[in-house]
CSV table of C-alpha atoms in Angstrom, one decimal:
chain,number,residue,atom,x,y,z
A,1,MET,CA,134.9,111.1,173.6
A,2,SER,CA,131.3,111.2,174.8
A,3,ASP,CA,131.7,108.0,176.8
A,4,GLU,CA,134.4,105.8,178.0
A,5,SER,CA,135.3,102.8,175.8
A,6,SER,CA,135.3,99.4,177.4
A,7,LEU,CA,137.7,98.2,174.6
A,8,MET,CA,140.0,101.0,173.5
A,9,SER,CA,143.0,102.3,175.4
A,10,GLU,CA,144.0,105.9,175.1
A,11,THR,CA,146.9,104.9,172.9
A,12,LEU,CA,144.6,102.9,170.5
A,13,CYS,CA,142.2,105.9,170.3
A,14,GLY,CA,145.0,108.3,169.4
A,15,PHE,CA,146.3,105.9,166.8
A,16,LEU,CA,142.9,105.5,165.2
A,17,HIS,CA,142.2,109.2,165.4
A,18,SER,CA,145.3,109.8,163.2
A,19,ALA,CA,144.0,107.3,160.6
A,20,LEU,CA,140.5,108.8,160.3
A,21,PRO,CA,139.4,110.6,157.1
A,22,THR,CA,139.5,114.4,157.2
A,23,LEU,CA,135.8,114.6,157.6
A,24,ALA,CA,136.0,112.9,161.0
A,25,LYS,CA,139.3,114.3,162.3
A,26,GLY,CA,139.0,116.9,165.1
A,27,ARG,CA,135.4,115.9,165.8
A,28,GLN,CA,134.0,114.6,169.1
A,29,TRP,CA,133.6,110.8,169.3
A,30,VAL,CA,130.1,109.8,170.1
A,31,LEU,CA,129.2,106.3,171.3
A,32,LEU,CA,126.3,105.3,169.1
A,33,TYR,CA,126.0,101.7,170.2
A,34,SER,CA,127.5,99.4,172.9
A,35,THR,CA,126.6,95.9,173.7
A,36,GLN,CA,127.0,96.8,177.4
A,37,LYS,CA,124.4,99.6,177.1
A,38,HIS,CA,122.1,98.6,174.3
A,39,GLY,CA,122.1,94.8,174.3
A,40,MET,CA,123.3,92.3,171.8
A,41,SER,CA,121.5,93.0,168.5
A,42,LEU,CA,122.9,93.7,165.1
A,43,LEU,CA,119.7,95.4,164.0
A,44,THR,CA,119.9,97.8,167.0
A,45,LEU,CA,123.5,98.6,166.0
A,46,TYR,CA,122.3,99.3,162.4
A,47,ARG,CA,119.4,101.5,163.7
A,48,ARG,CA,121.7,103.5,166.0
A,49,SER,CA,124.3,104.0,163.3
A,50,ALA,CA,121.8,106.2,161.6
A,51,MET,CA,121.9,108.7,164.5
A,52,LEU,CA,124.7,110.6,162.8
A,53,PRO,CA,125.7,111.1,159.1
A,54,GLY,CA,129.3,110.4,158.1
A,55,PRO,CA,131.8,107.8,159.1
A,56,CYS,CA,131.3,105.2,161.8
A,57,LEU,CA,134.0,103.2,163.6
A,58,LEU,CA,133.1,99.6,164.6
A,59,VAL,CA,135.2,98.3,167.5
A,60,GLY,CA,135.1,94.7,168.8
A,61,GLY,CA,137.1,92.7,171.2
A,62,ASP,CA,137.6,89.0,171.7
A,63,ARG,CA,137.8,87.2,175.1
A,64,GLN,CA,141.6,86.8,174.7
A,65,GLY,CA,142.2,90.6,174.7
A,66,ALA,CA,142.5,91.4,171.0
A,67,VAL,CA,140.7,94.7,169.9
A,68,PHE,CA,139.8,95.0,166.2
A,69,GLY,CA,137.3,96.6,163.9
A,70,GLY,CA,136.8,98.8,160.9
A,71,LEU,CA,135.8,102.1,159.6
A,72,MET,CA,132.7,102.6,157.4
A,73,ASN,CA,132.2,105.9,155.5
A,74,ALA,CA,128.5,106.2,156.2
A,75,PRO,CA,125.8,104.8,158.5
A,76,LEU,CA,125.1,101.1,158.0
A,77,GLN,CA,122.1,100.0,155.9
A,78,PRO,CA,121.3,96.3,155.9
A,79,SER,CA,120.5,94.9,152.5
A,80,PRO,CA,118.3,91.9,151.8
A,81,LYS,CA,120.8,90.8,149.1
A,82,LYS,CA,124.6,90.4,149.3
A,83,LYS,CA,125.5,93.9,148.2
A,84,TYR,CA,128.7,95.5,149.4
A,85,GLN,CA,128.8,99.1,150.6
A,86,GLY,CA,131.5,101.7,151.3
A,87,THR,CA,134.5,103.3,149.7
A,88,SER,CA,138.2,103.1,149.6
A,89,GLU,CA,138.3,105.3,152.8
A,90,SER,CA,137.3,102.3,154.8
A,91,PHE,CA,139.9,100.2,156.7
A,92,VAL,CA,140.2,97.4,159.2
A,93,PHE,CA,142.5,97.4,162.3
A,94,THR,CA,143.8,95.2,165.0
A,95,ASN,CA,146.1,95.3,168.0
A,96,VAL,CA,146.6,91.5,168.0
A,97,THR,CA,150.4,91.8,167.6
A,98,GLY,CA,150.6,94.1,170.7
A,99,HIS,CA,150.8,97.2,168.6
A,100,PRO,CA,147.9,98.8,166.6
A,101,TYR,CA,147.9,98.2,162.9
A,102,ILE,CA,145.7,99.4,160.1
A,103,PHE,CA,145.0,97.6,156.9
A,104,ARG,CA,143.7,99.9,154.0
A,105,PRO,CA,142.1,98.7,150.8
A,106,THR,CA,144.6,97.0,148.4
A,107,GLY,CA,142.5,97.9,145.3
A,108,LEU,CA,142.1,94.3,144.3
A,109,ASN,CA,138.3,94.5,144.7
A,110,ARG,CA,135.6,96.7,146.2
A,111,TYR,CA,134.3,94.3,148.9
A,112,PHE,CA,134.5,96.9,151.6
A,113,VAL,CA,131.5,96.4,154.0
A,114,LEU,CA,128.6,93.8,153.8
A,115,CYS,CA,125.5,94.5,155.9
A,116,THR,CA,122.7,92.0,156.0
A,117,THR,CA,120.2,91.2,158.7
A,118,GLU,CA,122.2,88.0,159.5
A,119,ALA,CA,125.7,89.4,159.7
A,120,LEU,CA,128.1,92.4,159.3
A,121,ALA,CA,131.4,91.8,157.4
A,122,PHE,CA,134.4,93.7,156.2
A,123,GLY,CA,136.3,92.6,153.2
A,124,GLY,CA,136.2,89.7,150.8
A,125,GLY,CA,138.2,87.6,148.5
A,126,GLY,CA,139.4,84.5,150.3
A,127,HIS,CA,137.9,85.1,153.7
A,128,PHE,CA,136.2,88.1,155.4
A,129,ALA,CA,138.6,90.3,157.2
A,130,LEU,CA,136.0,90.5,159.9
A,131,HIS,CA,132.6,88.7,160.2
A,132,ILE,CA,130.2,89.2,163.1
A,133,ASP,CA,126.9,87.4,163.5
A,134,ALA,CA,123.5,88.9,164.1
A,135,GLU,CA,123.6,88.2,167.9
A,136,LEU,CA,127.0,89.9,168.2
A,137,LEU,CA,128.3,86.8,170.0
A,138,ASN,CA,130.5,85.1,167.5
A,139,GLY,CA,132.9,86.2,164.8
A,140,SER,CA,135.6,85.1,162.5
A,141,SER,CA,138.6,86.8,160.8
A,142,GLY,CA,141.0,85.7,158.1
A,143,ALA,CA,143.2,87.0,155.4
A,144,CYS,CA,141.3,88.8,152.6
A,145,GLU,CA,142.1,90.4,149.3
A,146,THR,CA,140.2,93.6,150.0
A,147,TYR,CA,142.5,94.7,152.9
A,148,GLY,CA,145.5,92.4,152.6
A,149,ASN,CA,145.1,91.7,156.3
A,150,CYS,CA,146.1,88.9,158.6
A,151,CYS,CA,143.7,87.5,161.2
A,152,LEU,CA,142.5,90.5,163.2
A,153,ALA,CA,141.6,88.4,166.4
A,154,GLN,CA,143.7,86.0,168.4
A,155,THR,CA,142.0,83.0,166.6
A,156,GLU,CA,140.1,82.8,163.3
A,157,GLU,CA,136.9,81.8,165.1
A,158,PHE,CA,136.2,83.8,168.3
A,159,ILE,CA,133.6,84.8,170.9
A,160,LEU,CA,133.1,88.5,171.2
A,161,LYS,CA,133.6,90.3,174.5
A,162,ASP,CA,132.0,93.6,173.5
A,163,VAL,CA,131.1,95.6,170.4
A,164,GLU,CA,131.0,99.4,170.2
A,165,LEU,CA,130.0,101.8,167.3
A,166,TRP,CA,131.4,105.3,167.3
A,167,GLY,CA,130.3,108.3,165.2
A,168,PHE,CA,131.9,111.7,164.9
A,169,VAL,CA,130.2,115.0,165.5
A,170,HIS,CA,131.3,118.6,165.1
A,171,THR,CA,130.6,120.6,168.3
A,172,SER,CA,131.0,124.2,169.2
A,173,ARG,CA,131.0,125.9,172.6
A,174,TYR,CA,127.4,127.1,171.7
A,175,THR,CA,125.9,123.7,171.0
A,176,PRO,CA,125.9,120.8,173.5
A,177,SER,CA,126.9,117.5,171.8
A,178,TYR,CA,123.7,115.8,172.9
A,179,ALA,CA,121.6,118.3,170.9
A,180,LEU,CA,123.4,117.5,167.6
A,181,PHE,CA,121.8,114.1,167.1
A,182,LYS,CA,118.5,112.3,167.8
A,183,GLU,CA,117.2,108.8,167.9
A,184,PRO,CA,116.5,107.5,164.4
A,185,GLU,CA,113.2,106.4,163.1
A,186,GLU,CA,112.5,102.7,163.1
A,187,VAL,CA,114.5,100.8,160.5
A,188,PRO,CA,112.2,99.0,158.1
A,189,SER,CA,112.5,95.2,158.1
A,190,PHE,CA,113.4,93.3,155.0
A,191,ARG,CA,111.4,90.4,153.7
A,192,SER,CA,112.7,87.9,151.3
A,193,CYS,CA,110.6,87.2,148.2
C-alpha cells in the first residue's frame, strides 16, 4: 500500500485483496483520495479517481466502528442524469458482523454504481446498498436487490468517520510508483437544462 489506511486493518486488506478482480490482484494499492488528506468533497473524490485507469475501491467507516464500501470497475464519472455505471465485477462489503463479508451482484438488475454531483450510491431495488452525500458527511445503507446485502453500517442512517478511495497500479523495480500516475485535468461541471 502506498499509504496507511485510517479505516482498514491488515486482515480486512488481505480479505479484500483476495476478492479483487484479476486486473487488480498483485498490484500496489495507491491512495487516490482520503477525507483526512483531501477534505470532504465528493467532486474531489471523483476528480482524483481519474488518476488511474482500472478498478477503484471505496472504503468508508461510520462512527460506531463499521467499515464498508464497494468496488467499481473504472474511475468514477458523475452523470447529470440518474444513470448507473459498472459491471458485474463490482461488489459491496462490510465488517459490521465482526467478520468481513462481500456481497456480489445477484443478477436481478444492473444498478451497480450511481454517480451524480449530489451523491454516490451502490446498488438499487428496494434501497441503496450504500449511499453517501456530496459532503461525505452522511450516508445510508439498506437491503438492495442488486447485491442481496444487509445493512452495511451499524445503523441504516449514519455519520461518516472517514472515506478513502484506493486504486491499483502495476509497479516494477525500475519505475517508482509515484511516476505511474499524475494529477487529472479539471473535471467539467455539469449544468442542468
